[in-house]
């Protein structure tokens, strides 16, 4: 495990020697704390890829929860400042053009999310790659 | 309302998303413990145990047979993987604000160390570090509880990070059951000691493996006339503990020492106590610590060690040992099979004055860990 030690940057002192010399106390450098615990991580599923996927899913859960909390904060701060009423958001119906733009963006998002599934289908259709990597290797090796 | 995440001023500040991350981890863990964990016993009864009995032709003999069978069950697997990840997320959510605020936190601690607090002499309490002390291998082999860097790693000069991370970490880990001052275990042990020794007025108290001193402070508060010492092998915990005690108005003498062999003279203390320390040590360390307790106690003095319960049935024992295998608590599994009373007697305590007691606290479901009945285990002996 990498345990990074804090680095004291001394560059600025040489660039501005006069001003820095007058400073009362040197600033305390922030620490760099390790992110991963030492010790063997258990494998929970038959395929380690599933372990990684669950790991990522739970991180996404966390960030989605954080984003919802932040949005809630923004709405409440704006409501307190009388910039908006939360009821206005709940009752918002998009105009025709806004709805169109939204639908396009949402469909593109679903497309991106489904690419892993589409890719498998692509392999068995005309656009797909043949079995193995022979063609690609042949194309570059001569 | 006082912010629980900043119940004293040394703790790192939190910006919006840092707080939201910690809130998420709390909610997630409450769900895992309150809603998913109870399902483990159900899938065991419904499909794992019947199959295991069929395969073995008998009842499972020990927790290991239960564990090997459960580790193949998809419900248990998925919970286990999520529980592990929630522990990693817990530390991440705490260490990031600690890192961001580390420089300011050091300044706050330094100001308190130099100035003390109104009404408290600057000489109240002390901090003695021993840079030559060798941190034992049972601390350094793996990072206990998955806390990155463990209890003992300094990430910079005069670092307090590991202490700050532990302080906020155990609040989230315990789902608030450690109370607004993170001291429920210390308060429980003081109460237990008073029940055992009515009218007790100890003059000298030692807390072993004190970490951030969260369980030490109730002893100082309960017995204001006593001198309270607290030891640990981890320097960043002690630096933080000292600043934290100052911030909370307590006088404790912290020193960096190994509980297996301290530098206190024989018969120095009326009480030697530890709070869930023994299961983080080793077989030989356990023997050494109990012998050291006997050496340090005055005749008539009391030894008290709080321990994690390890369950009665093979299923409970399996459940209570999840952390031994999944949360870097390696000695937890060993201590499950060790009779603490026998160990204390072997260390020289009289058999008639030594016993291990089950002690129950009633908790709401989301604060229960791996069993319906969380019985603490307390080893108590009189010198």
Coordinates of C-alpha atoms in Angstrom, one line a residue, chain A residues 1 3-6 26-42 44-46 50-51 54-56 58-59 61-63 65-66 69-71 73, chain B residues 16-17 20-21 24-25 28 77-78 80-82 84-85 88-89 95-96 98-99 102-103 106-107 140-143 146 148-149 153 155-157 159 161 165 325-326 328:
Chain A
X1 CA 0.0 0.0 0.0
X3 CA 1.5 5.7 2.2
X4 CA 2.2 9.0 0.8
X5 CA 4.1 11.5 3.0
X6 CA 3.3 15.1 2.8
X26 CA 5.6 28.6 8.5
X27 CA 2.2 27.2 7.4
X28 CA 1.5 23.7 8.4
X29 CA 1.6 21.5 5.3
X30 CA -1.6 19.5 4.8
X31 CA -1.2 15.8 5.1
X32 CA -1.8 13.2 2.4
X33 CA -3.7 10.3 3.9
X34 CA -3.7 6.8 2.4
X35 CA -6.9 5.7 0.7
X36 CA -6.6 1.9 0.9
X37 CA -6.3 -0.2 4.0
X38 CA -3.4 -2.7 4.2
X39 CA -4.5 -6.3 4.2
X40 CA -5.8 -8.8 1.7
X41 CA -9.3 -7.9 0.4
X42 CA -11.7 -10.9 0.3
X44 CA -17.0 -12.3 -2.5
X45 CA -18.2 -13.5 -5.8
X46 CA -17.1 -16.3 -8.2
X50 CA -18.7 -8.6 -9.9
X51 CA -16.8 -7.5 -6.8
X54 CA -20.7 -3.7 -6.8
X55 CA -17.9 -1.5 -5.5
X56 CA -18.6 1.0 -8.3
X58 CA -22.1 1.7 -4.3
X59 CA -19.9 4.6 -5.0
X61 CA -25.2 5.4 -5.0
X62 CA -23.2 7.6 -2.7
X63 CA -22.6 10.3 -5.3
X65 CA -27.3 10.7 -2.8
X66 CA -24.8 13.6 -2.4
X69 CA -28.8 16.5 -1.0
X70 CA -27.0 19.3 -2.8
X71 CA -30.0 20.0 -5.1
X73 CA -29.9 22.6 -0.4
Chain B
X16 CA -21.6 20.4 2.1
X17 CA -20.8 17.3 0.1
X20 CA -23.7 14.5 2.6
X21 CA -21.3 11.6 2.0
X24 CA -25.2 8.6 3.1
X25 CA -22.9 6.1 4.7
X28 CA -26.6 2.9 4.1
X77 CA -22.4 -13.0 -0.3
X78 CA -24.1 -9.9 -1.5
X80 CA -21.1 -9.3 3.0
X81 CA -19.7 -7.5 -0.1
X82 CA -21.9 -4.5 0.6
X84 CA -17.3 -4.5 3.4
X85 CA -17.8 -1.7 0.9
X88 CA -14.5 1.4 3.1
X89 CA -16.9 4.2 2.2
X95 CA -10.6 10.9 5.8
X96 CA -11.2 13.3 3.0
X98 CA -9.7 15.3 7.7
X99 CA -7.1 15.7 4.9
X102 CA -5.6 18.9 8.6
X103 CA -3.5 22.1 8.7
X106 CA -3.3 21.2 13.8
X107 CA -3.5 24.9 14.5
X140 CA 1.1 -3.1 11.6
X141 CA 0.5 -6.4 9.8
X142 CA -2.9 -5.2 8.5
X143 CA -4.8 -1.9 9.0
X146 CA -9.8 -1.2 7.3
X148 CA -6.3 3.3 5.9
X149 CA -3.0 3.6 7.7
X153 CA 0.5 5.9 10.8
X155 CA 1.0 11.1 7.5
X156 CA 3.0 14.2 8.4
X157 CA 4.9 15.8 11.3
X159 CA 0.0 14.3 12.7
X161 CA -5.2 12.5 11.3
X165 CA -10.6 9.8 11.5
X325 CA -12.6 -12.1 8.4
X326 CA -13.9 -9.1 6.6
X328 CA -9.2 -6.8 9.5

